[in-house]
Coordinates of C-alpha atoms in Angstrom, one line a residue:
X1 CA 86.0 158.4 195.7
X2 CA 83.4 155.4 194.8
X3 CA 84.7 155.5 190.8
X4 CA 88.1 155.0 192.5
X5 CA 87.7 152.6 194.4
X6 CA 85.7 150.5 192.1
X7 CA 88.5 151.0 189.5
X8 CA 91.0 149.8 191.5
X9 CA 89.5 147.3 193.9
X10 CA 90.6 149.7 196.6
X11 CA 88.0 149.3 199.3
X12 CA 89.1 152.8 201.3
X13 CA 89.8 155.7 199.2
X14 CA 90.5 159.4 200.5
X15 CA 91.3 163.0 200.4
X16 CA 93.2 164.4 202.6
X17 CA 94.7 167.9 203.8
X18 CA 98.4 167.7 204.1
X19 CA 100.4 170.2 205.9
X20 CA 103.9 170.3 208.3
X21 CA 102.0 168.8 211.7
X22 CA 98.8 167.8 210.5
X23 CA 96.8 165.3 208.0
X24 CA 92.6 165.8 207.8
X25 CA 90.7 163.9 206.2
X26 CA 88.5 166.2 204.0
X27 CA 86.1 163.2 201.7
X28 CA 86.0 159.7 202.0
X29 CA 85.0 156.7 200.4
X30 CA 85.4 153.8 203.6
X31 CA 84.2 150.4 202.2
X32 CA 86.4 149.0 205.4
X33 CA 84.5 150.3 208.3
X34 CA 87.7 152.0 209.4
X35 CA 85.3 154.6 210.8
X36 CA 87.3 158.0 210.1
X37 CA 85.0 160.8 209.2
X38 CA 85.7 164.6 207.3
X39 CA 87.2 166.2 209.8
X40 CA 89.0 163.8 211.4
X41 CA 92.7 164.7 212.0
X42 CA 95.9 161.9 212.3
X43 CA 99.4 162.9 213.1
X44 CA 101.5 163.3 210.6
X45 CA 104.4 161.0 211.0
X46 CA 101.4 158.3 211.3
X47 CA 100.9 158.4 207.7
X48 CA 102.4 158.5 204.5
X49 CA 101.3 161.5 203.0
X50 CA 104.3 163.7 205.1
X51 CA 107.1 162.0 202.3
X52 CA 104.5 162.7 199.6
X53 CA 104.6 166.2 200.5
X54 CA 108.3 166.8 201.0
X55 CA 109.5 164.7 197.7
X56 CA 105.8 165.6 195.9
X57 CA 106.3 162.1 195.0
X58 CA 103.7 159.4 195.4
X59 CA 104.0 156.1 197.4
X60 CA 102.7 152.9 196.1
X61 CA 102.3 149.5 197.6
X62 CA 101.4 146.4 195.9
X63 CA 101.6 144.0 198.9
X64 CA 103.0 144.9 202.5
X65 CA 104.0 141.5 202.2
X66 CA 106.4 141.5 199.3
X67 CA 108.1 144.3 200.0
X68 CA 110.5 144.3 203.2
X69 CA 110.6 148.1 203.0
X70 CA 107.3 148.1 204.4
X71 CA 106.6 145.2 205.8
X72 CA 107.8 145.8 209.5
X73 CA 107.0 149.7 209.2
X74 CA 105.0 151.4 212.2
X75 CA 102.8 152.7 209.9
X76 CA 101.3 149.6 208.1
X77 CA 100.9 147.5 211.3
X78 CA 98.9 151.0 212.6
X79 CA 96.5 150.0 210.0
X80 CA 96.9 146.9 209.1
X81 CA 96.9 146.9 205.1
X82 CA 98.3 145.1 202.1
X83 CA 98.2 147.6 199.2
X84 CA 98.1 151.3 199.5
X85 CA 98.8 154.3 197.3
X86 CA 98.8 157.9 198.0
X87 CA 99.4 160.9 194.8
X88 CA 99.7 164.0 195.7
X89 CA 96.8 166.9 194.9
X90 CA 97.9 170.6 193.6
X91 CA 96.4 173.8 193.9
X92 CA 95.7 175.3 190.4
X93 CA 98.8 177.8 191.5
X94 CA 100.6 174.7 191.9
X95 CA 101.1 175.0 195.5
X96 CA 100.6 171.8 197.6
X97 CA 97.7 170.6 198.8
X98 CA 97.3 167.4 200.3
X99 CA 97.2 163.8 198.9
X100 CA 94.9 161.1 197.3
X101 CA 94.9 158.2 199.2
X102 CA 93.5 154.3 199.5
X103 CA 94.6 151.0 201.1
X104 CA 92.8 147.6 201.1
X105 CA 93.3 144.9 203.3
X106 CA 94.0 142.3 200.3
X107 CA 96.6 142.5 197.8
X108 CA 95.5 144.6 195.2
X109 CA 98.2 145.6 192.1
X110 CA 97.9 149.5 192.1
X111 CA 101.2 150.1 189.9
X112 CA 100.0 148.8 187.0
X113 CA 100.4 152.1 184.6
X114 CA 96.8 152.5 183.4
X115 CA 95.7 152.2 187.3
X116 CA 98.3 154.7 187.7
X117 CA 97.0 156.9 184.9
X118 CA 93.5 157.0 185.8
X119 CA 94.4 157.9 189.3
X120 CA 97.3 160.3 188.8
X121 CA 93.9 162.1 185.8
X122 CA 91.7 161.8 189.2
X123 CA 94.3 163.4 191.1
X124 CA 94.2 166.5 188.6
X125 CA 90.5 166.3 188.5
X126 CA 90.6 167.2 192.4
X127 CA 92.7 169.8 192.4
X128 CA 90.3 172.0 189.7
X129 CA 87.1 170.7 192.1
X130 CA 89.5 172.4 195.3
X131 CA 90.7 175.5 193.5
X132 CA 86.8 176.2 192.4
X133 CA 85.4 175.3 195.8
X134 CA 87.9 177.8 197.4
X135 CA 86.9 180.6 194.8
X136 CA 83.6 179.9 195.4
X137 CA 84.0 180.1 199.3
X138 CA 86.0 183.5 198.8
X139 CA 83.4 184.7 196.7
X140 CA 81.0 184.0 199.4
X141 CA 82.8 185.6 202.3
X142 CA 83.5 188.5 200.0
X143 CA 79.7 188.6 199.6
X144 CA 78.8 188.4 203.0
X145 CA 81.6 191.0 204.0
X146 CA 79.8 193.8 201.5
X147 CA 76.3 192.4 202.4
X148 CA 77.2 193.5 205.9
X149 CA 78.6 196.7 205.3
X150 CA 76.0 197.7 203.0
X151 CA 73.7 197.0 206.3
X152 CA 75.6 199.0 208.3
X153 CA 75.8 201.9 205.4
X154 CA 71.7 201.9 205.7
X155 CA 72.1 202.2 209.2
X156 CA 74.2 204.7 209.0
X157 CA 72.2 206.7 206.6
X158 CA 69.0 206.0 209.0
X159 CA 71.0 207.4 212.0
X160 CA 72.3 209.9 210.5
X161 CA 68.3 211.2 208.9
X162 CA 67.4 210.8 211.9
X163 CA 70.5 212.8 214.2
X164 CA 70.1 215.8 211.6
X165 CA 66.5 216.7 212.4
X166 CA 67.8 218.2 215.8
X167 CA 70.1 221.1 214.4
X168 CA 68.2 221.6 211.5
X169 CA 65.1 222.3 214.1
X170 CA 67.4 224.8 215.8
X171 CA 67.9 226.5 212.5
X172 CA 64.1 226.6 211.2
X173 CA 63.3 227.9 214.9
X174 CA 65.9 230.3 214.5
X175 CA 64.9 231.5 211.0
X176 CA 61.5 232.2 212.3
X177 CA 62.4 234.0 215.5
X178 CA 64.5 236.3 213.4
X179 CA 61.3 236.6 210.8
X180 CA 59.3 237.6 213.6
X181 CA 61.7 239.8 215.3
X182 CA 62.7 242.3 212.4
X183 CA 61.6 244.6 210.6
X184 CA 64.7 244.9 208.1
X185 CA 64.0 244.2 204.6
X186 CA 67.0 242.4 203.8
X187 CA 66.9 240.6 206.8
X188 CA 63.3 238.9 206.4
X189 CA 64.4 238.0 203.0
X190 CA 67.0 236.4 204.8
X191 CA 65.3 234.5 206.9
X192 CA 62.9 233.5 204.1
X193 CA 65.7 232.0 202.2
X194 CA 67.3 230.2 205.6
X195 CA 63.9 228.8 206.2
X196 CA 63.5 227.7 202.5
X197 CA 66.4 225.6 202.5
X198 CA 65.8 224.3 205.9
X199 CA 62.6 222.8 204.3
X200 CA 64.6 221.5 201.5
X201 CA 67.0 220.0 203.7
X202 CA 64.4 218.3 205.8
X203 CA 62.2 217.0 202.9
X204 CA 66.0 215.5 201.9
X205 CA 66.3 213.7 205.4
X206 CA 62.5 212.4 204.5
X207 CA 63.8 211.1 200.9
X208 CA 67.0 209.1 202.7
X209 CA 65.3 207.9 205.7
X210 CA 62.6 206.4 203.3
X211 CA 65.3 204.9 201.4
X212 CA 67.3 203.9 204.2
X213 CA 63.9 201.8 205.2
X214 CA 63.4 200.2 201.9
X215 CA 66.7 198.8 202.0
X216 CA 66.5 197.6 205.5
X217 CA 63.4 196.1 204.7
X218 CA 60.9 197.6 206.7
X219 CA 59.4 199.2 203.6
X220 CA 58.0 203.0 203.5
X221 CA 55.1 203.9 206.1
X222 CA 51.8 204.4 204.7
X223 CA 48.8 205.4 206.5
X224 CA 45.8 206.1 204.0
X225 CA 42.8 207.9 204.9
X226 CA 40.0 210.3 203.7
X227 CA 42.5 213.3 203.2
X228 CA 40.0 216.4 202.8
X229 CA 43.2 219.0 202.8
X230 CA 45.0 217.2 199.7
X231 CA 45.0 219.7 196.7
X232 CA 45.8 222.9 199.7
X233 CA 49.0 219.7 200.4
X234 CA 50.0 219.8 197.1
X235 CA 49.5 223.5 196.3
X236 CA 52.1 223.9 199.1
X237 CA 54.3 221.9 197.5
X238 CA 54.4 223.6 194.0
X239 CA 54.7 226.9 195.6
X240 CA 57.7 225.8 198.6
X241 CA 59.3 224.8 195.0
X242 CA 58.6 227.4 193.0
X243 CA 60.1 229.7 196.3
X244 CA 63.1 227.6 196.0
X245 CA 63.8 227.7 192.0
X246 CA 62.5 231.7 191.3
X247 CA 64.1 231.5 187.6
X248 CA 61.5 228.5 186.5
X249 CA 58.1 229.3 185.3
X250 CA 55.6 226.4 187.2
X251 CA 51.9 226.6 186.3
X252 CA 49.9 224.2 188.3
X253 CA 46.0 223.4 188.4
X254 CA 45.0 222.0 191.1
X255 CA 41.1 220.7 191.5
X256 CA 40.3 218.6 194.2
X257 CA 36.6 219.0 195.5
X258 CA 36.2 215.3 197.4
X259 CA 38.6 213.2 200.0
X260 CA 40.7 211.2 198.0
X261 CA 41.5 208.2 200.1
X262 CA 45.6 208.5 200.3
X263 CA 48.3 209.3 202.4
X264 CA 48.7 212.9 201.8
X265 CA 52.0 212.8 202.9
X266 CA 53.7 210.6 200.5
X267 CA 51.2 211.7 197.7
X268 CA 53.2 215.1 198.6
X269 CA 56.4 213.6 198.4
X270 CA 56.2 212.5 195.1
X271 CA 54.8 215.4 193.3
X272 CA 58.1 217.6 195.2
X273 CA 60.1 214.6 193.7
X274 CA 58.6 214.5 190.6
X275 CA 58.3 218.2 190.2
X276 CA 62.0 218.9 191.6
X277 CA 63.7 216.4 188.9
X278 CA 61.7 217.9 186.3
X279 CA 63.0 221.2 187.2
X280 CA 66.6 219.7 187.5
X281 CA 66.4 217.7 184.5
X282 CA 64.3 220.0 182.1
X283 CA 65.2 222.1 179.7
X284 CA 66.6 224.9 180.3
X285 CA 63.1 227.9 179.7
X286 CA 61.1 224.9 179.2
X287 CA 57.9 225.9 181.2
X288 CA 56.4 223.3 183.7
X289 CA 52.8 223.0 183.8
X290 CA 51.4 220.4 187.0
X291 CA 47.8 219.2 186.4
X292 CA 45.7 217.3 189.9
X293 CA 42.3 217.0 189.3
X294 CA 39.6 214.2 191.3
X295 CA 37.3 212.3 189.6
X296 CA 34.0 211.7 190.2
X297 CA 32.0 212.0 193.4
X298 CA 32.5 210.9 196.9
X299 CA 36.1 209.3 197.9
X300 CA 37.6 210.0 194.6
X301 CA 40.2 208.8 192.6
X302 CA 43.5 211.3 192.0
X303 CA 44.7 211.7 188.5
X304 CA 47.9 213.9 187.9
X305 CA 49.9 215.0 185.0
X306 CA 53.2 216.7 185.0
X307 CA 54.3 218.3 181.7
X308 CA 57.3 220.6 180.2
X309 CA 56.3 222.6 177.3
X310 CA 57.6 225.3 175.4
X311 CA 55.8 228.6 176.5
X312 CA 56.5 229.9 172.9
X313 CA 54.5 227.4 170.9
X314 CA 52.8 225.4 174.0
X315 CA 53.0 222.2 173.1
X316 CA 54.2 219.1 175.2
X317 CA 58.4 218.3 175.0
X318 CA 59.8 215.5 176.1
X319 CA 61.9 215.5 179.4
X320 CA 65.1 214.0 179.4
X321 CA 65.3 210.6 180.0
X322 CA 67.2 209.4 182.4
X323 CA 69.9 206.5 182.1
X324 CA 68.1 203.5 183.0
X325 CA 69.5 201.6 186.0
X326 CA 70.6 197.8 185.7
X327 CA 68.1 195.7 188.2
X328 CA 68.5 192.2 190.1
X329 CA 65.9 189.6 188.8
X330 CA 63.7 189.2 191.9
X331 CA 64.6 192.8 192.9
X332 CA 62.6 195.9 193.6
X333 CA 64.0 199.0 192.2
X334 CA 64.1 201.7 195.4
X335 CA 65.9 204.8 194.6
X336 CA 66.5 207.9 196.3
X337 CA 63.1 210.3 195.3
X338 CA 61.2 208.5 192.3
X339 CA 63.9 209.4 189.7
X340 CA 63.5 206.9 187.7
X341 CA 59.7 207.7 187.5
X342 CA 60.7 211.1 184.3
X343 CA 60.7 209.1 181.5
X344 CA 58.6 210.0 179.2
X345 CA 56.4 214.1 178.3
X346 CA 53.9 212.5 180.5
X347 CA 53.9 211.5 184.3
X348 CA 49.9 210.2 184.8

């Protein structure tokens, strides 16, 4: 607006919104004091921009004065100017928009054709700056419209963790009142399998509520201590799993003599994720050998090694890696169970 109105002497210069009823003024150059504002809204039949947007033809006035069209016209004793011209502004779709504007109170000679020109090149500059600013405010609305339903998909998941412990405590409760109750074969083995998957299932509800955190932002729970019952935690897991995948051959070692400050919990959680992808992504016979061990005295440091090797000439092979996932810069990559963690014949 100030390039304008330096080019052509024009003291006010405008944009404004244009439609049937209404004219806002949306930027605006005012070297008059006329004191409009963005935002501000005029009438329509108190301007001209209403025949610039039925004839899309502009309106130009050298002098008020000189021209008895205008000179006695409600509209230029409203405001009181001499020169005035107003172009009007296209969508990139070619749709209307609204007009480009200015007045002065002197006489200023606005149809000279290179003042024309440059104002009718302004004019076409304007209506790329409108199309991109409404692209970029649909982009933005479109962003904050899957920003909120990815919210309310992570609360969902949360809620839904959280809902399916209930039933799924009815049916480990069940399992082992009908373990305890019979003395059929076929039905204990039964109930071993029902109580199997139940603990799958509810180490599952542990994986998505965990990741239903980490997107919400609250981050996973930690609470680290002495644990003096690790290795018996993580012999459980590699025997719940080999219970649960009877056709893999799992050898584990497991040596743990001191506390290893941790949480056993989530130190648990990733060996059943790491050993669980490694028997879903393995090959086929491949066995899987699981190596713990402390180190040193006292509170002691955890080392671990996770390996697939062929029982026939017992040597490492590497696991198959998995497709690597695209990441935000600035992002933290959370998935669902440390998948992305099998990479490589070696997990240390």
């Amino acid at each position: 607006m100030r390039v304008i109105a330096e080019t052509t002497g024009m003291r006010w210069v405008c944009v404004a919104k244009v439609t049937a009823d209404k004219w806002t003024l949306c930027a605006v150059h005012d070297g008059l004091a006329l004191g409009l504002v963005p935002g501000d809204c005029l009438a329509i039949e108190d301007t001209f921009c209403d025949q610039v947007r039925k004839t899309n033809k502009g309106v130009v006035i050298d002098s008020v004065s000189d021209n008895p069209a205008y000179l006695e016209h409600p509209i230029t004793k409203m405001f009181g100017f001499q020169s005035y011209f107003s172009l009007p502004v296209y969508r990139a779709d070619g749709t209307f928009f609204g007009t480009l504007c200015g007045l002065d109170h002197k006489t200023v000679r606005v149809s000279d054709p290179k003042i024309l020109d440059m104002i009718g090149l302004f004019a076409e500059i304007l209506s790329s700056l409108i199309d991109a600013d409404v692209q970029l405010r649909d982009a933005e609305n479109a962003l904050q419209a899957e920003r909120e339903t990815v919210d309310l998909r992570e609360q969902f998941i949360a809620v839904l963790g959280h809902d399916i412990r209930n039933p799924l405590s009815s049916i480990m409760s069940g399992a082992e009142i009908l373990a305890t109750r019979s003395q059929n074969e076929g039905t204990l083995d039964v109930a071993r399998r029902i109580k199997r998957s139940a603990a799958r299932i509810a180490t599952l509800i542990d994986d998505v509520m965990d990741f239903a955190r980490s997107k919400l932002g609250g981050g996973l729970p930690v609470s680290a201590r002495a644990a003096i019952d690790l290795g018996a935690a993580l012999g459980h897991v590699v025997a719940e799993l080999r219970d649960a995948y009877p056709q893999c051959v799992i050898a584990s070692r497991v040596d743990i003599r001191d506390p290893v400050f941790c949480d056993s919990a989530r130190i648990s959680q990733l060996l059943s994720n790491l050993l669980a992808n490694a028997i879903v992504h393995g090959r086929d016979g491949a066995q899987i050998t699981v190596d713990v061990f402390g180190m040193n005295g006292g509170v002691t440091p955890l080392r671990g090694e996770l390996r697939a090797s062929d029982p026939a000439r017992d040597c490492g092979a590497p696991l198959p890696a998995l497709p690597a996932r695209p990441r935000e810069p600035g992002t933290r990559r959370v998935g669902l169970g440390p998948l992305h963690c099998i990479r490589d014949r070696k997990v240390t």
